[in-house]
CSV table of C-alpha atoms in Angstrom, one decimal:
chain,number,residue,atom,x,y,z
A,1,MET,CA,22.8,1.0,42.6
A,2,ALA,CA,22.0,-2.3,44.1
A,3,ARG,CA,20.9,-4.8,41.9
A,4,ARG,CA,20.1,-8.3,42.6
A,5,GLN,CA,21.1,-11.1,40.6
A,6,SER,CA,18.3,-12.4,38.6
A,7,PRO,CA,17.8,-16.1,39.1
A,8,GLU,CA,18.9,-18.4,36.2
A,9,ILE,CA,15.8,-19.5,34.1
A,10,ASN,CA,15.7,-23.2,33.7
A,11,ALA,CA,16.1,-24.0,29.9
A,12,GLY,CA,15.8,-27.7,30.5
A,13,SER,CA,12.3,-28.1,29.2
A,14,MET,CA,12.9,-25.6,26.1
A,15,ALA,CA,14.1,-29.0,24.4
A,16,ASP,CA,10.9,-30.7,24.9
A,17,ILE,CA,9.1,-27.5,23.6
A,18,ALA,CA,11.3,-27.4,20.5
A,19,PHE,CA,10.7,-31.0,19.8
A,20,LEU,CA,7.3,-31.0,19.8
A,21,LEU,CA,7.2,-28.1,17.7
A,22,LEU,CA,9.2,-30.3,15.3
A,23,ILE,CA,7.1,-33.2,15.5
A,24,PHE,CA,4.1,-31.3,14.4
A,25,PHE,CA,5.6,-29.7,11.4
A,26,LEU,CA,6.9,-33.0,10.4
A,27,VAL,CA,3.3,-34.6,10.6
A,28,ALA,CA,1.4,-31.5,9.1
A,29,THR,CA,3.7,-30.6,6.1
A,30,THR,CA,5.1,-32.4,3.1
A,31,MET,CA,8.2,-31.9,0.8
A,32,ASP,CA,7.0,-32.1,-2.7
A,33,ILE,CA,6.2,-29.0,-4.5
A,34,ASP,CA,3.8,-29.6,-7.4
A,35,THR,CA,5.1,-29.3,-11.0
A,36,VAL,CA,2.6,-28.7,-13.6
A,37,ILE,CA,2.0,-28.4,-17.2
A,38,ALA,CA,-0.2,-25.2,-17.6
A,39,ARG,CA,-2.9,-25.0,-20.3
A,40,LYS,CA,-5.7,-22.5,-21.0
A,41,LEU,CA,-9.1,-23.4,-21.8
A,42,PRO,CA,-10.7,-21.2,-24.7
A,43,GLN,CA,-13.5,-19.0,-23.8
A,44,LYS,CA,-16.9,-20.2,-23.6
A,45,THR,CA,-18.5,-18.3,-26.9
A,46,PRO,CA,-22.0,-18.8,-28.7
A,47,PRO,CA,-21.1,-20.7,-32.1
A,48,LYS,CA,-20.7,-18.5,-34.7
A,49,PRO,CA,-23.0,-18.6,-37.7
A,50,LYS,CA,-21.5,-21.0,-40.9
A,51,ASP,CA,-20.8,-17.7,-42.9
A,52,GLN,CA,-19.0,-15.7,-40.2
A,53,GLN,CA,-16.6,-19.1,-39.1
A,54,GLU,CA,-13.1,-18.5,-40.0
A,55,GLU,CA,-11.7,-20.8,-42.4
A,56,PHE,CA,-8.0,-22.5,-41.9
A,57,HIS,CA,-5.9,-23.6,-44.5
A,58,ALA,CA,-4.9,-27.4,-44.0
A,59,ARG,CA,-1.2,-26.4,-43.9
A,60,ASN,CA,-1.7,-24.3,-41.0
A,61,VAL,CA,-3.2,-27.0,-39.2
A,62,PHE,CA,-1.2,-29.4,-37.4
A,63,GLU,CA,-3.4,-32.5,-36.4
A,64,ILE,CA,-2.9,-34.6,-33.6
A,65,SER,CA,-5.4,-37.4,-32.9
A,66,VAL,CA,-5.3,-40.0,-30.1
A,67,ASN,CA,-7.6,-42.9,-30.0
A,68,ARG,CA,-8.8,-45.1,-27.1
A,69,ASN,CA,-6.1,-47.5,-27.5
A,70,ASN,CA,-3.6,-44.4,-27.0
A,71,GLN,CA,-2.2,-44.3,-30.5
A,72,ILE,CA,-1.4,-41.0,-31.9
A,73,LEU,CA,-2.2,-40.1,-35.5
A,74,ILE,CA,-0.3,-37.0,-36.8
A,75,GLU,CA,-1.8,-35.0,-39.7
A,76,GLY,CA,-3.7,-38.1,-40.9
A,77,LYS,CA,-1.1,-40.1,-42.1
A,78,ASP,CA,1.8,-41.1,-39.2
A,79,TRP,CA,1.0,-43.4,-36.6
A,80,TYR,CA,2.6,-43.5,-33.6
A,81,GLN,CA,2.2,-45.5,-30.1
A,82,SER,CA,5.4,-45.9,-28.2
A,83,GLU,CA,7.0,-43.6,-26.0
A,84,SER,CA,10.4,-43.6,-27.9
A,85,ASP,CA,8.4,-42.2,-31.0
A,86,TYR,CA,7.4,-38.8,-29.1
A,87,PRO,CA,10.8,-36.8,-30.1
A,88,LYS,CA,9.6,-37.9,-33.8
A,89,ILE,CA,6.4,-36.2,-32.9
A,90,LYS,CA,8.2,-33.0,-31.8
A,91,ASP,CA,10.6,-32.9,-34.8
A,92,GLN,CA,7.5,-32.8,-37.0
A,93,LEU,CA,5.7,-30.2,-35.0
A,94,LEU,CA,9.1,-28.1,-35.2
A,95,GLU,CA,9.0,-28.3,-38.9
A,96,PHE,CA,5.4,-27.2,-38.9
A,97,LEU,CA,5.9,-24.0,-36.6
A,98,ASP,CA,9.1,-23.3,-37.7
A,99,ASN,CA,8.1,-23.2,-41.3
A,100,GLY,CA,7.5,-19.7,-42.3
A,101,GLY,CA,6.0,-20.4,-45.9
A,102,GLY,CA,4.0,-17.4,-46.0
A,103,VAL,CA,2.7,-14.1,-44.5
A,104,SER,CA,1.8,-13.3,-40.9
A,105,ASN,CA,-1.9,-12.5,-40.1
A,106,LYS,CA,-1.3,-9.4,-38.1
A,107,THR,CA,1.7,-7.8,-39.8
A,108,LYS,CA,1.1,-9.2,-43.0
A,109,THR,CA,4.9,-9.9,-43.3
A,110,LYS,CA,7.0,-12.8,-44.0
A,111,CYS,CA,8.4,-14.7,-40.7
A,112,ASP,CA,12.1,-13.4,-40.8
A,113,TYR,CA,13.1,-15.6,-37.8
A,114,CYS,CA,11.8,-18.9,-38.9
A,115,GLN,CA,14.7,-21.4,-39.9
A,116,GLY,CA,12.2,-24.0,-41.4
A,117,GLY,CA,12.9,-26.7,-38.9
A,118,PRO,CA,15.4,-29.1,-38.0
A,119,ASP,CA,16.1,-29.8,-41.6
A,120,LYS,CA,15.9,-25.9,-42.8
A,121,VAL,CA,13.8,-26.8,-45.6
A,122,VAL,CA,10.6,-24.7,-46.2
A,123,SER,CA,8.0,-26.7,-47.2
A,124,PRO,CA,4.8,-25.8,-48.8
A,125,ASP,CA,2.7,-28.6,-46.5
A,126,ASN,CA,3.6,-26.7,-43.2
A,127,SER,CA,2.6,-23.6,-42.0
A,128,ASP,CA,2.5,-19.9,-43.2
A,129,HIS,CA,3.7,-18.2,-40.3
A,130,PRO,CA,4.0,-19.4,-36.1
A,131,ASP,CA,1.0,-16.9,-35.5
A,132,LYS,CA,-1.3,-18.7,-37.9
A,133,ALA,CA,-0.1,-22.4,-37.1
A,134,ILE,CA,-2.7,-24.0,-35.1
A,135,VAL,CA,-2.2,-27.5,-33.3
A,136,SER,CA,-5.4,-29.2,-33.0
A,137,LEU,CA,-5.7,-32.0,-30.5
A,138,LYS,CA,-8.5,-34.5,-30.9
A,139,THR,CA,-8.7,-36.9,-28.2
A,140,ASP,CA,-11.4,-39.9,-27.1
A,141,ARG,CA,-13.2,-40.1,-24.0
A,142,GLY,CA,-11.2,-43.3,-23.5
A,143,THR,CA,-7.6,-42.1,-24.3
A,144,SER,CA,-5.4,-42.5,-21.0
A,145,TYR,CA,-4.6,-39.4,-19.1
A,146,GLU,CA,-1.0,-40.4,-19.6
A,147,THR,CA,-1.1,-40.4,-23.0
A,148,PHE,CA,-2.7,-37.0,-23.1
A,149,VAL,CA,0.1,-35.5,-20.9
A,150,LYS,CA,2.8,-37.0,-22.7
A,151,VAL,CA,1.4,-35.2,-26.0
A,152,GLN,CA,1.1,-31.9,-24.0
A,153,ASP,CA,4.2,-32.4,-22.8
A,154,VAL,CA,5.9,-32.9,-26.6
A,155,LEU,CA,3.9,-29.6,-27.4
A,156,GLY,CA,5.4,-27.9,-24.5
A,157,GLN,CA,9.0,-29.1,-25.6
A,158,ALA,CA,8.3,-28.0,-29.1
A,159,TYR,CA,7.3,-24.4,-28.3
A,160,THR,CA,10.1,-24.0,-25.4
A,161,GLU,CA,12.7,-25.2,-27.8
A,162,LEU,CA,11.8,-22.4,-30.4
A,163,ARG,CA,11.3,-19.8,-27.9
A,164,ASN,CA,14.4,-20.7,-26.2
A,165,ARG,CA,16.3,-20.0,-29.4
A,166,GLU,CA,14.5,-16.7,-30.1
A,167,ALA,CA,15.3,-15.7,-26.5
A,168,ARG,CA,19.0,-16.4,-27.0
A,169,ARG,CA,19.0,-14.7,-30.5
A,170,LEU,CA,17.4,-11.4,-29.0
A,171,TYR,CA,18.4,-11.3,-25.2
A,172,ASN,CA,21.3,-13.9,-25.0
A,173,VAL,CA,19.4,-15.8,-22.4
A,174,SER,CA,17.2,-18.9,-22.9
A,175,PHE,CA,13.4,-18.4,-22.3
A,176,GLU,CA,13.6,-21.1,-19.6
A,177,ASP,CA,16.2,-18.8,-17.8
A,178,LEU,CA,13.9,-15.7,-18.4
A,179,LEU,CA,11.3,-17.5,-16.9
A,180,ASP,CA,13.4,-18.3,-13.8
A,181,GLU,CA,14.7,-14.8,-13.4
A,182,LYS,CA,10.9,-14.1,-13.2
A,183,SER,CA,10.1,-16.1,-10.5
A,184,LYS,CA,12.9,-14.8,-8.7
A,185,ASP,CA,12.1,-11.1,-9.2
A,186,LYS,CA,8.2,-11.1,-9.6
A,187,ASP,CA,7.9,-7.4,-10.3
A,188,ASN,CA,10.6,-6.9,-12.7
A,189,ILE,CA,8.7,-5.0,-15.8
A,190,GLU,CA,11.7,-5.7,-18.1
A,191,ILE,CA,11.8,-9.3,-17.8
A,192,ASP,CA,8.0,-9.2,-18.3
A,193,GLU,CA,8.4,-7.4,-21.5
A,194,LYS,CA,10.8,-9.8,-22.9
A,195,ILE,CA,8.9,-12.9,-21.8
A,196,GLU,CA,5.8,-11.5,-23.7
A,197,LYS,CA,7.9,-10.5,-26.9
A,198,VAL,CA,9.5,-14.2,-27.0
A,199,LYS,CA,5.9,-15.6,-26.4
A,200,ALA,CA,4.4,-13.3,-29.3
A,201,LEU,CA,7.0,-14.8,-31.6
A,202,PHE,CA,6.0,-18.3,-31.1
A,203,PRO,CA,2.1,-18.1,-29.9
A,204,GLU,CA,1.1,-21.4,-28.3
A,205,ILE,CA,-2.3,-21.9,-30.3
A,206,ILE,CA,-3.7,-25.4,-29.1
A,207,SER,CA,-7.2,-26.4,-29.8
A,208,GLU,CA,-8.6,-28.9,-28.1
A,209,VAL,CA,-11.7,-30.9,-29.9
A,210,GLU,CA,-14.1,-32.2,-27.6
A,211,PRO,CA,-13.5,-35.8,-27.2
A,212,THR,CA,-15.1,-38.5,-29.1
A,213,GLY,CA,-16.8,-41.6,-27.7
A,214,ASN,CA,-19.0,-42.4,-24.6
B,1,MET,CA,24.8,-56.5,46.5
B,2,SER,CA,26.7,-53.8,48.6
B,3,LYS,CA,30.0,-54.5,46.8
B,4,PHE,CA,28.3,-53.1,43.3
B,5,LYS,CA,27.1,-50.2,45.0
B,6,LYS,CA,30.3,-49.2,46.1
B,7,GLN,CA,31.9,-49.4,42.6
B,8,LYS,CA,29.5,-46.7,41.3
B,9,LYS,CA,31.2,-43.9,40.1
B,10,ALA,CA,30.1,-40.5,39.9
B,11,LEU,CA,29.8,-39.8,36.2
B,12,PRO,CA,30.0,-36.4,35.0
B,13,GLU,CA,26.7,-35.1,33.7
B,14,ILE,CA,26.5,-34.6,30.0
B,15,SER,CA,25.5,-31.3,29.0
B,16,THR,CA,22.1,-31.0,27.5
B,17,ALA,CA,22.0,-27.0,27.0
B,18,SER,CA,22.9,-27.2,23.3
B,19,LEU,CA,19.9,-29.6,22.6
B,20,PRO,CA,17.4,-27.1,22.4
B,21,ASP,CA,19.7,-25.2,19.4
B,22,ILE,CA,20.1,-28.3,17.5
B,23,VAL,CA,16.3,-29.0,17.6
B,24,PHE,CA,15.4,-25.6,17.0
B,25,MET,CA,17.6,-25.9,14.0
B,26,LEU,CA,16.0,-28.6,12.6
B,27,LEU,CA,12.4,-27.2,13.2
B,28,PHE,CA,13.3,-24.3,11.2
B,29,PHE,CA,14.9,-26.4,8.4
B,30,PHE,CA,11.5,-28.2,8.1
B,31,MET,CA,9.4,-24.9,8.6
B,32,THR,CA,11.0,-23.5,5.8
B,33,VAL,CA,11.4,-26.4,3.1
B,34,THR,CA,8.1,-27.9,3.6
B,35,THR,CA,4.4,-26.7,2.8
B,36,MET,CA,1.4,-27.8,4.6
B,37,ARG,CA,-0.2,-31.2,3.5
B,38,GLU,CA,-3.5,-30.7,1.8
B,39,THR,CA,-6.0,-33.1,2.1
B,40,ASP,CA,-6.6,-36.8,3.1
B,41,LEU,CA,-6.9,-38.6,-0.2
B,42,LYS,CA,-10.3,-40.6,-0.6
B,43,ILE,CA,-8.9,-42.1,-3.9
B,44,LYS,CA,-6.1,-44.2,-4.6
B,45,ASP,CA,-2.9,-42.5,-4.5
B,46,PRO,CA,-2.7,-41.0,-8.0
B,47,GLN,CA,0.3,-42.2,-9.9
B,48,LEU,CA,1.1,-39.0,-12.0
B,49,PRO,CA,2.2,-39.2,-15.3
B,50,THR,CA,5.6,-37.9,-16.0
B,51,ALA,CA,6.7,-34.8,-18.4
B,52,LYS,CA,9.9,-32.5,-19.1
B,53,SER,CA,8.5,-29.2,-20.0
B,54,VAL,CA,7.0,-28.6,-16.5
B,55,LYS,CA,7.3,-25.7,-14.5
B,56,MET,CA,6.7,-25.1,-10.8
B,57,VAL,CA,3.3,-23.8,-9.5
B,58,GLU,CA,3.6,-19.8,-8.8
B,59,ASP,CA,1.1,-19.1,-6.1
B,60,LYS,CA,-0.1,-22.0,-4.2
B,61,ASN,CA,-3.0,-19.8,-2.4
B,62,LEU,CA,-4.4,-19.3,-5.9
B,63,THR,CA,-4.9,-22.6,-7.0
B,64,SER,CA,-7.5,-25.5,-6.3
B,65,THR,CA,-6.8,-29.2,-6.4
B,66,ILE,CA,-9.1,-31.4,-8.2
B,67,TYR,CA,-8.1,-35.4,-7.8
B,68,ILE,CA,-9.0,-37.8,-10.5
B,69,GLY,CA,-8.7,-41.5,-9.7
B,70,LYS,CA,-10.0,-44.7,-8.4
B,71,ALA,CA,-12.2,-44.9,-5.0
B,72,ILE,CA,-10.1,-46.5,-2.7
B,73,ASN,CA,-13.0,-49.0,-1.6
B,74,GLY,CA,-15.3,-48.9,-4.7
B,75,ASP,CA,-15.4,-49.7,-8.3
B,76,ALA,CA,-11.9,-50.2,-9.7
B,77,LYS,CA,-13.2,-49.3,-13.3
B,78,VAL,CA,-14.8,-45.9,-12.3
B,79,ASP,CA,-13.1,-42.6,-12.4
B,80,VAL,CA,-14.3,-40.5,-9.2
B,81,ILE,CA,-13.0,-37.0,-8.4
B,82,GLN,CA,-12.5,-35.7,-4.9
B,83,LEU,CA,-12.8,-31.9,-4.2
B,84,ASN,CA,-11.5,-31.0,-0.7
B,85,ASP,CA,-11.8,-33.8,1.4
B,86,LYS,CA,-14.9,-35.8,-0.4
B,87,ILE,CA,-15.6,-37.8,-3.3
B,88,ALA,CA,-17.7,-35.6,-5.3
B,89,GLN,CA,-19.8,-35.6,-8.8
B,90,VAL,CA,-18.9,-33.5,-11.7
B,91,SER,CA,-21.7,-31.1,-10.9
B,92,ASP,CA,-20.0,-30.2,-7.7
B,93,VAL,CA,-16.8,-28.5,-9.4
B,94,LYS,CA,-18.8,-25.5,-10.0
B,95,ASN,CA,-19.8,-24.8,-6.4
B,96,PHE,CA,-16.1,-25.9,-5.6
B,97,ILE,CA,-14.5,-23.1,-7.6
B,98,LEU,CA,-16.7,-20.5,-6.8
B,99,ASN,CA,-16.4,-21.3,-3.1
B,100,ALA,CA,-12.6,-20.8,-3.8
B,101,ARG,CA,-12.7,-17.8,-5.3
B,102,THR,CA,-14.8,-16.0,-2.2
B,103,GLY,CA,-12.8,-13.4,-0.5
B,104,LYS,CA,-10.2,-12.8,-3.6
B,105,SER,CA,-10.1,-9.7,-5.5
B,106,GLY,CA,-10.7,-9.3,-9.2
B,107,ASP,CA,-7.1,-9.8,-10.1
B,108,ASP,CA,-6.4,-12.7,-8.1
B,109,VAL,CA,-9.6,-14.5,-9.7
B,110,LEU,CA,-8.2,-14.3,-12.9
B,111,ARG,CA,-5.2,-15.7,-11.8
B,112,MET,CA,-6.1,-18.5,-10.2
B,113,SER,CA,-5.8,-22.1,-11.8
B,114,THR,CA,-7.1,-25.4,-11.5
B,115,LEU,CA,-4.7,-28.1,-10.8
B,116,PHE,CA,-5.4,-31.7,-12.1
B,117,LYS,CA,-4.0,-34.3,-10.2
B,118,ALA,CA,-5.0,-37.5,-12.0
B,119,ASP,CA,-3.6,-41.2,-12.2
B,120,LYS,CA,-1.9,-42.5,-15.3
B,121,ALA,CA,-4.6,-44.6,-16.2
B,122,THR,CA,-7.7,-42.3,-15.9
B,123,LYS,CA,-9.6,-42.0,-18.9
B,124,LEU,CA,-10.0,-38.5,-20.5
B,125,GLY,CA,-13.9,-38.6,-20.3
B,126,THR,CA,-14.0,-37.5,-16.6
B,127,LEU,CA,-11.5,-34.7,-17.3
B,128,ALA,CA,-13.3,-33.5,-20.3
B,129,ASP,CA,-16.7,-33.1,-18.3
B,130,ILE,CA,-14.8,-31.2,-15.7
B,131,LYS,CA,-13.5,-28.8,-18.2
B,132,LYS,CA,-16.8,-28.1,-19.5
B,133,GLU,CA,-17.9,-27.3,-16.1
B,134,LEU,CA,-15.0,-24.8,-15.8
B,135,ARG,CA,-15.5,-23.2,-18.9
B,136,ASN,CA,-19.2,-22.6,-18.2
B,137,ILE,CA,-17.8,-20.7,-15.2
B,138,ASP,CA,-14.9,-19.0,-16.9
B,139,ALA,CA,-12.2,-20.8,-15.0
B,140,LEU,CA,-9.8,-21.0,-17.8
B,141,LYS,CA,-6.3,-21.4,-16.2
B,142,ILE,CA,-5.8,-25.4,-15.8
B,143,SER,CA,-2.7,-27.1,-14.9
B,144,TYR,CA,-2.1,-30.8,-14.9
B,145,VAL,CA,0.0,-31.7,-12.3
B,146,ALA,CA,2.9,-34.3,-13.7
B,147,ALA,CA,6.2,-35.4,-12.2
B,148,LYS,CA,9.5,-34.0,-13.5
B,149,GLU,CA,11.1,-36.1,-15.7
B,150,SER,CA,14.9,-35.5,-16.1
B,151,LYS,CA,16.0,-34.2,-19.5
B,152,GLU,CA,18.6,-36.3,-20.9
């Protein structure tokens, strides 16, 4: 069969086309991926009548107040102001969450995995059980966003540290590694279950009070 | 003049055949590592706070971003918010979120979250007002955008 040789296609303009596309993508896109601290707002519910309101024992509430001068008051007694103090807040929070002084709300059993915080001492001033421990965050309308995020970060760090410990105890991997695995393999139910289980051991109960001031 | 002309040697042409390959490689690199630029900022480029316990945004398609900061040419004391391409009021947040929800399945609406990109120096008042709006329309997942601070 006779076959004519096809003429060569001129590829000289290929580079120009590719350059054009390249420049378009350089201009229209950005490199940075946002990193965030995720929180959940409470559901809007009508206020309960006085007699139905739940009462929280003071030992189960960890009170953080930030005023308009960005000074942080912990449990109504310790004032913190500078960045170097944040680790101290975290330690106090760990003591509070990891205390295990009483029984759980749901299971009515003692917290058998609590270790009493960094100093390993169970204190009567700290929470009964991680699932009862509430962090209450009071702010002012004049508080700076930076301080607010820093406090949220301290909370996140404390919970992550405790969850890491429990995940290592139960599954021999840290909680953060579990989350990493999940982001790579989204439909893996096994990992989901593990994450939920660890989360349930130290649930994040953060209550934000409506800011004061005007 | 003629002397110079005679000296001109015929240089071998440099082959540009591999140039498209190189450029395509660069192109694919940028296509994969970058994301589309969102909006033009009408507020001063926000200085994000830093934090250690941050995580990546899971699904960019399910987020809507609210910018809070100082207007580029406005009062340096008042915090303003930016939705999409323009400066807006707190009362516009509701429509902004409802708009973002259109065309999404019920499951996705529940997974949608609102990202706050706010300047360090912003006061919490504005943020509190927005949060109140979000609670009213049951947009409960929120995220504070923060730059990652390395762990020591």
